[in-house]
Every structure is written in C-alpha cells, then in structure tokens.
PDB file of C-alpha atoms in Angstrom:
ATOM      1  CA  MET A  94     123.109  47.357  56.311  1.00  0.00           C
ATOM      2  CA  PRO A  95     121.547  48.350  59.675  1.00  0.00           C
ATOM      3  CA  GLU A  96     119.660  51.493  59.322  1.00  0.00           C
ATOM      4  CA  PHE A  97     121.187  52.929  62.545  1.00  0.00           C
ATOM      5  CA  LEU A  98     124.629  52.179  61.058  1.00  0.00           C
ATOM      6  CA  LEU A  99     123.723  53.774  57.723  1.00  0.00           C
ATOM      7  CA  ILE A 100     122.768  57.145  59.391  1.00  0.00           C
ATOM      8  CA  LEU A 101     126.332  56.942  61.583  1.00  0.00           C
ATOM      9  CA  ILE A 102     128.036  56.811  58.432  1.00  0.00           C
ATOM     10  CA  ARG A 103     126.317  59.381  56.735  1.00  0.00           C
ATOM     11  CA  SER A 104     126.378  61.728  59.707  1.00  0.00           C
ATOM     12  CA  ILE A 105     129.935  61.238  59.954  1.00  0.00           C
ATOM     13  CA  GLY A 106     130.440  62.254  56.133  1.00  0.00           C
ATOM     14  CA  ALA A 107     128.433  65.248  56.558  1.00  0.00           C
ATOM     15  CA  PHE A 108     130.302  66.236  59.352  1.00  0.00           C
ATOM     16  CA  LEU A 109     133.565  65.926  57.886  1.00  0.00           C
ATOM     17  CA  ILE A 110     132.472  67.976  54.666  1.00  0.00           C
ATOM     18  CA  LEU A 111     131.234  70.545  56.952  1.00  0.00           C
ATOM     19  CA  LEU A 112     134.533  70.600  58.631  1.00  0.00           C
ATOM     20  CA  ILE A 113     136.613  70.957  55.157  1.00  0.00           C
ATOM     21  CA  MET A 114     134.164  73.543  53.704  1.00  0.00           C
ATOM     22  CA  ALA A 115     134.289  75.795  57.253  1.00  0.00           C
ATOM     23  CA  ARG A 116     138.006  75.531  56.691  1.00  0.00           C
ATOM     24  CA  ILE A 117     138.198  76.522  53.328  1.00  0.00           C
ATOM     25  CA  MET A 118     135.727  79.279  53.660  1.00  0.00           C
ATOM     26  CA  GLY A 119     137.833  80.928  56.210  1.00  0.00           C
ATOM     27  CA  LYS A 120     136.778  82.604  59.638  1.00  0.00           C
ATOM     28  CA  LYS A 121     134.838  85.416  57.789  1.00  0.00           C
ATOM     29  CA  GLN A 122     131.720  83.107  58.148  1.00  0.00           C
ATOM     30  CA  LEU A 123     132.042  83.647  61.961  1.00  0.00           C
ATOM     31  CA  SER A 124     133.581  87.219  62.744  1.00  0.00           C
ATOM     32  CA  GLN A 125     131.819  89.099  59.795  1.00  0.00           C
ATOM     33  CA  LEU A 126     128.343  87.035  59.202  1.00  0.00           C
ATOM     34  CA  THR A 127     126.363  88.967  56.728  1.00  0.00           C
ATOM     35  CA  PHE A 128     122.853  88.296  55.611  1.00  0.00           C
ATOM     36  CA  PHE A 129     123.925  86.177  52.529  1.00  0.00           C
ATOM     37  CA  ASP A 130     126.465  84.459  54.921  1.00  0.00           C
ATOM     38  CA  TYR A 131     123.736  83.843  57.326  1.00  0.00           C
ATOM     39  CA  CYS A 132     121.511  82.113  54.395  1.00  0.00           C
ATOM     40  CA  VAL A 133     124.140  80.283  52.866  1.00  0.00           C
ATOM     41  CA  GLY A 134     125.036  78.684  56.506  1.00  0.00           C
ATOM     42  CA  ILE A 135     121.347  77.815  57.250  1.00  0.00           C
ATOM     43  CA  THR A 136     120.907  76.214  53.708  1.00  0.00           C
ATOM     44  CA  ILE A 137     124.262  74.036  54.204  1.00  0.00           C
ATOM     45  CA  GLY A 138     123.440  72.829  57.581  1.00  0.00           C
ATOM     46  CA  SER A 139     119.858  71.894  56.521  1.00  0.00           C
ATOM     47  CA  ILE A 140     121.457  69.878  53.264  1.00  0.00           C
ATOM     48  CA  ALA A 141     123.951  68.416  55.723  1.00  0.00           C
ATOM     49  CA  ALA A 142     121.109  67.336  58.585  1.00  0.00           C
ATOM     50  CA  THR A 143     118.871  66.083  55.715  1.00  0.00           C
ATOM     51  CA  MET A 144     121.607  63.898  54.277  1.00  0.00           C
ATOM     52  CA  SER A 145     122.273  62.479  57.591  1.00  0.00           C
ATOM     53  CA  VAL A 146     118.914  61.191  58.104  1.00  0.00           C
ATOM     54  CA  ASP A 147     116.903  61.191  55.078  1.00  0.00           C
ATOM     55  CA  GLN A 148     117.656  57.593  53.233  1.00  0.00           C
ATOM     56  CA  ASN A 149     115.461  58.901  49.927  1.00  0.00           C
ATOM     57  CA  VAL A 150     118.663  61.443  49.403  1.00  0.00           C
ATOM     58  CA  LYS A 151     121.403  59.972  47.587  1.00  0.00           C
ATOM     59  CA  ILE A 152     124.987  60.406  49.507  1.00  0.00           C
ATOM     60  CA  SER A 153     126.340  61.509  46.098  1.00  0.00           C
ATOM     61  CA  ASN A 154     123.519  64.175  45.603  1.00  0.00           C
ATOM     62  CA  GLY A 155     124.105  65.560  48.711  1.00  0.00           C
ATOM     63  CA  ILE A 156     127.662  65.922  48.874  1.00  0.00           C
ATOM     64  CA  VAL A 157     127.496  67.567  44.890  1.00  0.00           C
ATOM     65  CA  SER A 158     124.601  69.989  46.757  1.00  0.00           C
ATOM     66  CA  LEU A 159     127.160  70.693  49.960  1.00  0.00           C
ATOM     67  CA  ILE A 160     129.773  71.415  47.447  1.00  0.00           C
ATOM     68  CA  ILE A 161     127.731  73.957  44.907  1.00  0.00           C
ATOM     69  CA  TRP A 162     126.681  75.780  48.061  1.00  0.00           C
ATOM     70  CA  GLY A 163     129.923  75.935  49.489  1.00  0.00           C
ATOM     71  CA  LEU A 164     131.313  77.379  46.357  1.00  0.00           C
ATOM     72  CA  PHE A 165     128.782  80.426  46.199  1.00  0.00           C
ATOM     73  CA  PRO A 166     130.402  82.390  49.103  1.00  0.00           C
ATOM     74  CA  LEU A 167     134.037  81.731  47.635  1.00  0.00           C
ATOM     75  CA  VAL A 168     132.976  83.030  44.244  1.00  0.00           C
ATOM     76  CA  LEU A 169     131.077  86.023  45.489  1.00  0.00           C
ATOM     77  CA  ALA A 170     133.707  86.743  47.734  1.00  0.00           C
ATOM     78  CA  TYR A 171     136.291  86.707  44.683  1.00  0.00           C
ATOM     79  CA  LEU A 172     134.044  88.646  42.532  1.00  0.00           C
ATOM     80  CA  GLY A 173     133.399  91.091  45.323  1.00  0.00           C
ATOM     81  CA  ILE A 174     137.107  91.603  45.836  1.00  0.00           C
ATOM     82  CA  LYS A 175     137.299  92.581  41.953  1.00  0.00           C
ATOM     83  CA  ASN A 176     134.616  94.696  41.789  1.00  0.00           C
ATOM     84  CA  ARG A 177     133.283  96.863  44.726  1.00  0.00           C
ATOM     85  CA  LYS A 178     129.670  97.221  43.047  1.00  0.00           C
ATOM     86  CA  PHE A 179     128.992  93.336  43.079  1.00  0.00           C
ATOM     87  CA  LEU A 180     130.147  93.530  46.702  1.00  0.00           C
ATOM     88  CA  HIS A 181     127.639  96.101  47.859  1.00  0.00           C
ATOM     89  CA  LEU A 182     125.295  94.198  45.836  1.00  0.00           C
ATOM     90  CA  THR A 183     125.784  90.915  47.947  1.00  0.00           C
ATOM     91  CA  ASP A 184     126.958  91.981  51.124  1.00  0.00           C
ATOM     92  CA  GLY A 185     125.140  95.591  51.272  1.00  0.00           C
ATOM     93  CA  ARG A 186     126.577  98.871  52.404  1.00  0.00           C
ATOM     94  CA  PRO A 187     127.659 100.504  55.780  1.00  0.00           C
ATOM     95  CA  ALA A 188     124.958 103.114  56.785  1.00  0.00           C
ATOM     96  CA  ILE A 189     125.500 105.989  58.775  1.00  0.00           C
ATOM     97  CA  ILE A 190     122.973 105.989  61.814  1.00  0.00           C
ATOM     98  CA  ILE A 191     124.195 108.823  64.073  1.00  0.00           C
ATOM     99  CA  LYS A 192     126.200 112.070  62.896  1.00  0.00           C
ATOM    100  CA  ASN A 193     127.367 114.992  65.210  1.00  0.00           C
ATOM    101  CA  GLY A 194     124.960 113.405  67.951  1.00  0.00           C
ATOM    102  CA  GLN A 195     121.722 113.335  65.846  1.00  0.00           C
ATOM    103  CA  VAL A 196     120.075 110.508  65.074  1.00  0.00           C
ATOM    104  CA  LEU A 197     119.283 110.302  61.355  1.00  0.00           C
ATOM    105  CA  ASP A 198     115.888 108.963  61.277  1.00  0.00           C
ATOM    106  CA  LYS A 199     115.619 108.018  57.243  1.00  0.00           C
ATOM    107  CA  SER A 200     118.767 106.030  57.766  1.00  0.00           C
ATOM    108  CA  MET A 201     117.159 104.186  60.849  1.00  0.00           C
ATOM    109  CA  LYS A 202     113.862 103.487  58.571  1.00  0.00           C
ATOM    110  CA  LYS A 203     115.765 102.470  55.560  1.00  0.00           C
ATOM    111  CA  ASN A 204     117.523  99.892  57.715  1.00  0.00           C
ATOM    112  CA  GLN A 205     114.696  98.596  59.690  1.00  0.00           C
ATOM    113  CA  LEU A 206     116.141  99.656  63.048  1.00  0.00           C
ATOM    114  CA  ALA A 207     114.253 100.760  65.985  1.00  0.00           C
ATOM    115  CA  ILE A 208     115.161 103.182  68.571  1.00  0.00           C
ATOM    116  CA  ASP A 209     115.382 100.380  71.435  1.00  0.00           C
ATOM    117  CA  GLU A 210     117.392  98.264  69.037  1.00  0.00           C
ATOM    118  CA  LEU A 211     119.595 101.432  68.485  1.00  0.00           C
ATOM    119  CA  MET A 212     120.169 101.943  72.079  1.00  0.00           C
ATOM    120  CA  MET A 213     120.921  98.250  72.808  1.00  0.00           C
ATOM    121  CA  LEU A 214     123.803  98.458  70.569  1.00  0.00           C
ATOM    122  CA  LEU A 215     124.957 101.574  71.684  1.00  0.00           C
ATOM    123  CA  ARG A 216     124.762 100.040  75.452  1.00  0.00           C
ATOM    124  CA  GLU A 217     126.940  97.135  73.966  1.00  0.00           C
ATOM    125  CA  LYS A 218     129.684  99.609  73.399  1.00  0.00           C
ATOM    126  CA  SER A 219     129.579 101.323  77.006  1.00  0.00           C
ATOM    127  CA  VAL A 220     127.282 104.464  75.357  1.00  0.00           C
ATOM    128  CA  PHE A 221     124.519 105.763  77.082  1.00  0.00           C
ATOM    129  CA  LYS A 222     124.092 109.016  75.905  1.00  0.00           C
ATOM    130  CA  VAL A 223     123.565 109.633  72.233  1.00  0.00           C
ATOM    131  CA  ASP A 224     124.748 113.228  72.457  1.00  0.00           C
ATOM    132  CA  ASP A 225     128.390 111.444  73.304  1.00  0.00           C
ATOM    133  CA  VAL A 226     128.578 109.849  69.843  1.00  0.00           C
ATOM    134  CA  GLU A 227     130.394 111.959  67.013  1.00  0.00           C
ATOM    135  CA  MET A 228     129.453 108.919  64.401  1.00  0.00           C
ATOM    136  CA  ALA A 229     128.023 105.574  64.546  1.00  0.00           C
ATOM    137  CA  ILE A 230     128.010 103.508  61.614  1.00  0.00           C
ATOM    138  CA  LEU A 231     125.739 100.357  61.227  1.00  0.00           C
ATOM    139  CA  GLU A 232     128.124  97.637  59.514  1.00  0.00           C
ATOM    140  CA  THR A 233     126.844  94.980  56.990  1.00  0.00           C
ATOM    141  CA  ASN A 234     127.270  92.254  59.670  1.00  0.00           C
ATOM    142  CA  GLY A 235     124.850  94.257  62.183  1.00  0.00           C
ATOM    143  CA  GLU A 236     127.306  95.603  64.688  1.00  0.00           C
ATOM    144  CA  LEU A 237     127.449  99.105  65.268  1.00  0.00           C
ATOM    145  CA  SER A 238     130.689 101.203  64.822  1.00  0.00           C
ATOM    146  CA  ILE A 239     131.142 104.140  67.117  1.00  0.00           C
ATOM    147  CA  MET A 240     133.247 107.198  67.107  1.00  0.00           C
ATOM    148  CA  LEU A 241     132.951 109.147  70.474  1.00  0.00           C
ATOM    149  CA  LYS A 242     133.381 113.116  70.572  1.00  0.00           C
ATOM    150  CA  THR A 243     136.633 114.242  71.158  1.00  0.00           C
ATOM    151  CA  GLU A 244     135.647 115.674  74.904  1.00  0.00           C
ATOM    152  CA  GLN A 245     134.208 111.971  75.473  1.00  0.00           C
ATOM    153  CA  GLN A 246     137.161 110.120  74.424  1.00  0.00           C
ATOM    154  CA  PRO A 247     139.610 108.565  76.876  1.00  0.00           C
ATOM    155  CA  VAL A 248     142.846 110.143  77.637  1.00  0.00           C
ATOM    156  CA  THR A 249     146.050 108.577  76.378  1.00  0.00           C
ATOM    157  CA  PRO A 250     149.641 109.180  76.828  1.00  0.00           C
ATOM    158  CA  LYS A 251     149.878 110.214  73.434  1.00  0.00           C
ATOM    159  CA  LEU A 252     147.119 112.861  73.854  1.00  0.00           C
ATOM    160  CA  LEU A 253     149.323 114.287  77.013  1.00  0.00           C
ATOM    161  CA  GLY A 254     152.251 114.331  75.135  1.00  0.00           C
ATOM    162  CA  LEU A 255     153.664 111.785  77.270  1.00  0.00           C
ATOM    163  CA  GLU A 256     156.265 109.098  76.195  1.00  0.00           C
ATOM    164  CA  VAL A 257     155.865 105.751  77.912  1.00  0.00           C
ATOM    165  CA  GLU A 258     157.997 102.600  77.498  1.00  0.00           C
ATOM    166  CA  SER A 259     156.752  99.880  74.748  1.00  0.00           C
ATOM    167  CA  GLU A 260     155.518  96.993  75.753  1.00  0.00           C
ATOM    168  CA  HIS A 261     155.247  93.600  73.968  1.00  0.00           C
ATOM    169  CA  ALA A 262     152.335  91.191  74.455  1.00  0.00           C
ATOM    170  CA  PRO A 263     152.573  88.872  77.583  1.00  0.00           C
ATOM    171  CA  SER A 264     153.528  85.258  76.990  1.00  0.00           C
ATOM    172  CA  LEU A 265     152.786  81.931  78.064  1.00  0.00           C
ATOM    173  CA  LEU A 266     155.388  80.058  79.817  1.00  0.00           C
ATOM    174  CA  ILE A 267     153.284  76.957  81.216  1.00  0.00           C
ATOM    175  CA  ALA A 268     149.837  75.783  79.974  1.00  0.00           C
ATOM    176  CA  ASP A 269     148.058  73.169  81.769  1.00  0.00           C
ATOM    177  CA  GLY A 270     151.079  71.802  83.699  1.00  0.00           C
ATOM    178  CA  THR A 271     153.356  71.858  80.768  1.00  0.00           C
ATOM    179  CA  VAL A 272     156.146  74.006  79.993  1.00  0.00           C
ATOM    180  CA  LEU A 273     156.092  75.815  76.313  1.00  0.00           C
ATOM    181  CA  GLU A 274     159.899  75.299  75.642  1.00  0.00           C
ATOM    182  CA  GLN A 275     159.764  77.254  72.881  1.00  0.00           C
ATOM    183  CA  ASN A 276     158.157  80.632  74.303  1.00  0.00           C
ATOM    184  CA  LEU A 277     160.628  80.027  76.843  1.00  0.00           C
ATOM    185  CA  ALA A 278     164.097  79.591  74.499  1.00  0.00           C
ATOM    186  CA  MET A 279     162.641  82.616  72.528  1.00  0.00           C
ATOM    187  CA  LEU A 280     162.387  84.972  75.875  1.00  0.00           C
ATOM    188  CA  GLY A 281     165.981  83.752  76.930  1.00  0.00           C
ATOM    189  CA  TYR A 282     164.791  82.190  80.150  1.00  0.00           C
ATOM    190  CA  SER A 283     166.059  78.764  81.580  1.00  0.00           C
ATOM    191  CA  SER A 284     163.878  75.889  82.807  1.00  0.00           C
ATOM    192  CA  LYS A 285     165.514  76.448  86.326  1.00  0.00           C
ATOM    193  CA  TRP A 286     164.825  79.653  86.394  1.00  0.00           C
ATOM    194  CA  LEU A 287     161.329  79.320  85.553  1.00  0.00           C
ATOM    195  CA  LEU A 288     161.015  76.598  88.188  1.00  0.00           C
ATOM    196  CA  SER A 289     162.607  78.631  90.974  1.00  0.00           C
ATOM    197  CA  GLU A 290     160.117  81.572  90.143  1.00  0.00           C
ATOM    198  CA  VAL A 291     157.153  79.289  90.605  1.00  0.00           C
ATOM    199  CA  LYS A 292     158.140  78.045  93.825  1.00  0.00           C
ATOM    200  CA  LYS A 293     158.513  81.351  95.080  1.00  0.00           C
ATOM    201  CA  GLN A 294     154.826  81.578  94.545  1.00  0.00           C
ATOM    202  CA  GLY A 295     153.704  78.638  96.218  1.00  0.00           C
ATOM    203  CA  ALA A 296     154.084  75.610  93.592  1.00  0.00           C
ATOM    204  CA  SER A 297     156.313  72.763  94.376  1.00  0.00           C
ATOM    205  CA  GLN A 298     156.722  71.520  90.678  1.00  0.00           C
ATOM    206  CA  ILE A 299     155.984  72.667  87.395  1.00  0.00           C
ATOM    207  CA  LYS A 300     152.885  70.496  87.449  1.00  0.00           C
ATOM    208  CA  ASP A 301     151.388  72.042  90.156  1.00  0.00           C
ATOM    209  CA  VAL A 302     150.804  75.202  87.677  1.00  0.00           C
ATOM    210  CA  PHE A 303     147.973  75.676  85.783  1.00  0.00           C
ATOM    211  CA  LEU A 304     148.972  78.834  83.924  1.00  0.00           C
ATOM    212  CA  ALA A 305     152.105  81.241  84.106  1.00  0.00           C
ATOM    213  CA  GLN A 306     152.706  84.023  81.916  1.00  0.00           C
ATOM    214  CA  VAL A 307     155.631  86.638  81.954  1.00  0.00           C
ATOM    215  CA  ASP A 308     155.229  90.325  80.640  1.00  0.00           C
ATOM    216  CA  SER A 309     157.624  92.407  78.642  1.00  0.00           C
ATOM    217  CA  LYS A 310     159.197  93.631  82.049  1.00  0.00           C
ATOM    218  CA  GLY A 311     159.663  90.257  83.432  1.00  0.00           C
ATOM    219  CA  ASN A 312     157.203  90.027  85.910  1.00  0.00           C
ATOM    220  CA  LEU A 313     155.397  86.302  86.257  1.00  0.00           C
ATOM    221  CA  TYR A 314     151.765  85.741  86.921  1.00  0.00           C
ATOM    222  CA  VAL A 315     151.225  82.241  88.165  1.00  0.00           C
ATOM    223  CA  ASP A 316     147.886  80.513  88.446  1.00  0.00           C
ATOM    224  CA  LEU A 317     148.128  77.056  90.621  1.00  0.00           C
ATOM    225  CA  TYR A 318     145.701  73.953  90.255  1.00  0.00           C
ATOM    226  CA  ASN A 319     145.393  74.023  94.322  1.00  0.00           C
ATOM    227  CA  GLU A 320     143.914  77.408  94.927  1.00  0.00           C
ATOM    228  CA  LYS A 321     144.671  76.999  98.765  1.00  0.00           C
ATOM    229  CA  MET A 322     148.539  77.370  98.020  1.00  0.00           C
ATOM    230  CA  VAL A 323     149.809  80.534  99.085  1.00  0.00           C
ATOM    231  CA  GLN A 324     150.351  82.872  95.816  1.00  0.00           C
ATOM    232  CA  ASN A 325     152.424  85.878  96.377  1.00  0.00           C
ATOM    233  CA  GLN A 326     152.425  87.692  92.956  1.00  0.00           C
ATOM    234  CA  VAL A 327     155.657  89.482  92.824  1.00  0.00           C
ATOM    235  CA  GLU A 328     157.766  91.670  90.533  1.00  0.00           C
ATOM    236  CA  GLN A 329     160.944  89.916  89.243  1.00  0.00           C
ATOM    237  CA  ARG A 330     162.720  92.804  88.262  1.00  0.00           C
ATOM    238  CA  PRO A 331     162.510  96.598  90.067  1.00  0.00           C
ATOM    239  CA  SER A 332     161.046  98.445  87.328  1.00  0.00           C
ATOM    240  CA  LEU A 333     163.962 101.111  87.271  1.00  0.00           C
ATOM    241  CA  THR A 334     163.101 102.013  83.924  1.00  0.00           C
ATOM    242  CA  ASP A 335     160.006 103.345  85.043  1.00  0.00           C
ATOM    243  CA  ALA A 336     161.327 105.279  87.889  1.00  0.00           C
ATOM    244  CA  LEU A 337     163.824 107.184  85.505  1.00  0.00           C
ATOM    245  CA  LYS A 338     160.854 107.890  83.326  1.00  0.00           C
ATOM    246  CA  LYS A 339     158.914 109.291  86.006  1.00  0.00           C
ATOM    247  CA  LEU A 340     161.819 111.421  87.084  1.00  0.00           C
ATOM    248  CA  GLN A 341     162.239 112.585  83.373  1.00  0.00           C
ATOM    249  CA  ALA A 342     158.576 113.618  83.167  1.00  0.00           C
ATOM    250  CA  ASP A 343     158.709 115.657  86.332  1.00  0.00           C
ATOM    251  CA  LEU A 344     161.784 117.546  85.344  1.00  0.00           C
ATOM    252  CA  GLU A 345     159.726 118.326  81.951  1.00  0.00           C
ATOM    253  CA  LYS A 346     156.910 119.341  83.906  1.00  0.00           C
ATOM    254  CA  PHE A 347     158.850 121.903  86.165  1.00  0.00           C
ATOM    255  CA  SER A 348     160.130 123.329  83.051  1.00  0.00           C
ATOM    256  CA  PRO A 349     156.940 125.468  82.069  1.00  0.00           C
ATOM    257  CA  GLU A 350     156.290 126.228  86.030  1.00  0.00           C
ATOM    258  CA  THR A 351     159.453 128.679  86.048  1.00  0.00           C
ATOM    259  CA  GLU A 352     160.166 131.616  84.877  1.00  0.00           C
ATOM    260  CA  ASN A 353     163.854 131.654  85.179  1.00  0.00           C
ATOM    261  CA  LYS A 354     165.627 131.274  81.906  1.00  0.00           C
ATOM    262  CA  LYS A 355     168.942 129.791  83.952  1.00  0.00           C
ATOM    263  CA  THR A 356     166.548 127.022  85.548  1.00  0.00           C
ATOM    264  CA  LYS A 357     164.768 126.303  82.402  1.00  0.00           C
ATOM    265  CA  LYS A 358     167.637 125.923  80.621  1.00  0.00           C
ATOM    266  CA  MET A 359     169.173 123.528  83.674  1.00  0.00           C
ATOM    267  CA  TYR A 360     165.723 121.488  83.456  1.00  0.00           C
ATOM    268  CA  SER A 361     166.314 121.050  79.591  1.00  0.00           C
ATOM    269  CA  GLU A 362     169.924 119.646  79.911  1.00  0.00           C
ATOM    270  CA  GLN A 363     169.309 117.472  82.753  1.00  0.00           C
ATOM    271  CA  THR A 364     165.995 115.738  81.097  1.00  0.00           C
ATOM    272  CA  LYS A 365     168.527 115.489  77.932  1.00  0.00           C
ATOM    273  CA  LYS A 366     170.866 113.733  79.934  1.00  0.00           C
ATOM    274  CA  LEU A 367     168.546 111.561  81.897  1.00  0.00           C
ATOM    275  CA  GLN A 368     167.350 110.380  78.506  1.00  0.00           C
ATOM    276  CA  LYS A 369     170.822 109.512  77.460  1.00  0.00           C
ATOM    277  CA  THR A 370     170.794 107.533  80.595  1.00  0.00           C
ATOM    278  CA  ILE A 371     167.810 105.653  80.027  1.00  0.00           C
ATOM    279  CA  GLU A 372     169.072 104.815  76.765  1.00  0.00           C
ATOM    280  CA  ASP A 373     172.664 103.614  77.855  1.00  0.00           C
ATOM    281  CA  ILE A 374     170.951 101.038  80.531  1.00  0.00           C
ATOM    282  CA  MET A 375     167.681  99.732  78.825  1.00  0.00           C
ATOM    283  CA  PRO A 376     169.801  96.918  77.089  1.00  0.00           C
ATOM    284  CA  TYR A 377     170.934  95.737  80.389  1.00  0.00           C
ATOM    285  CA  LEU A 378     167.151  95.693  81.482  1.00  0.00           C
ATOM    286  CA  LYS A 379     165.888  93.462  78.981  1.00  0.00           C
TER     287      LYS A 379
END
C-alpha cells in the first residue's frame, strides 16, 4: 500500500476516534478546561498525531492508548462527583483573590498570580478599580469571578421595586433564506403573515432574507442578503401594554408625593383598577 494512502487512512481513523471521544467526554473539556483537562487534551492530541504519521506505531496500540487517555477524565469526573476531596485533589480549589476591596497577597503568591495578570482579568470583566470589588474568586479553570460592591452594581427594575413585563427569548423564523416551519408554527404565525412582513422591510421573497427574528412583543427584525435594499425596522404591534404599565408606574409615583389621604386613596384605587385592566387585556395582546 502506498505510504500517503496509509497516512490518509490512519489520519481519518485518528480523527474519527477523537471526534467520538470529544462527544463522550462532553462540553466540559471546552467550557471548564482545568489544568488536568489541559494536560489530557495535549496528550490525546499528541497520541493521535503520532498514530497518523508514525508507521512504527501500530494502529491497534494507538487506539488502545487513545481509549485509555479518553477514559481517564470520565473516571476521575465520576470519582469527583462521589467524593469532593478527590475532586479538589484533581481539579484544585477556587481561591479568593480580593475581599472587601483588598487584594490578598498570600493567595496571589499561592496561585502564582502577578498583579499585572490580576488587573488584566479584572479589565476583562470591565472592572478597572480594585476598590469597586467586594469579592473576586480565581476559579479552577483560571477565570476570575467578580462580585461588585452593592453601590457599584447596575440598577435593575427589581432593585427599584418596579414590575416589568416578562419576555421570552427571541425566536428565529428565517435562517439563510429558509423558513423555520417549526418555530413559525410554535409561535402561531402563518407563512403568509411572515412573507407580508418581510416585504414591508424591503424583501421581495423569503430567499432575499438572510435572517428574520421575532421577539415576545411581535416585533420582527429582518436582515437581508442585499444590503442596498431599504430596511425599515418597524414594530408590528403597538406596545399598548408598555403604555399602560408606564401609566400605572406614574400613579404609584404620584401617591407618595401627596399628603392628602383622599388623593392617596384615589391613586391606590386607580392603580388597582389599571392593574386589573392590564390583566384582562393581556390575553388579547399575546
């Protein structure tokens, strides 16, 4: 058998084995790469490369070696689930690097983390002042988890005591010029409706659309293949719920600003009535 053909067969075999092992080992190898996983990955890659080009290595020996190294992470992961001490032995422990805005020097030295490296990890999380950090933890995969001080955390509707309308994740209706029929049927839209809406935004047919996405309020976003086509991103449904919610928030805001008990009572009653109205019309807006 020609040498190049033999290398081709061995390479394809090694690739298929690696692909199967990657699927079995799961996504943790990519998303939570610890030092041990890193070493295992390098070793498996080295074995596969050697098996592909080194004809002195028997294919059977290479396959057995790959299987053994592929089973190591699975066995250790299983033992780690059963025993936390064993998990800490193989994967290590998270380490607190910053506490109450103070850098812990001993923890930095223990984890061999330099100041410049720490500042880089902080900047990656959009944090530029150490004093803004309540706690920073160096995870076993080398990433830095940060909890900001309360006064530095972003303001949320919950923090302000405001109720907001819940939204589901936007759904794709068209991808690469193809209608996703399952998503369309699940959301209760028809093909005629979709075609009419994309035409409003500059497309002449479905194939002109690279991507179409609809949000929970029925607003359709369309991205066309031809950038020269005029795109008008329009709201498909007027947000009546948002207007009523804003009115309700205004009534709740006005109530504490007055000292008149009758006026306070009136604001409170109107707020409750408005809430009932919103609940009554919500089924018709979905």
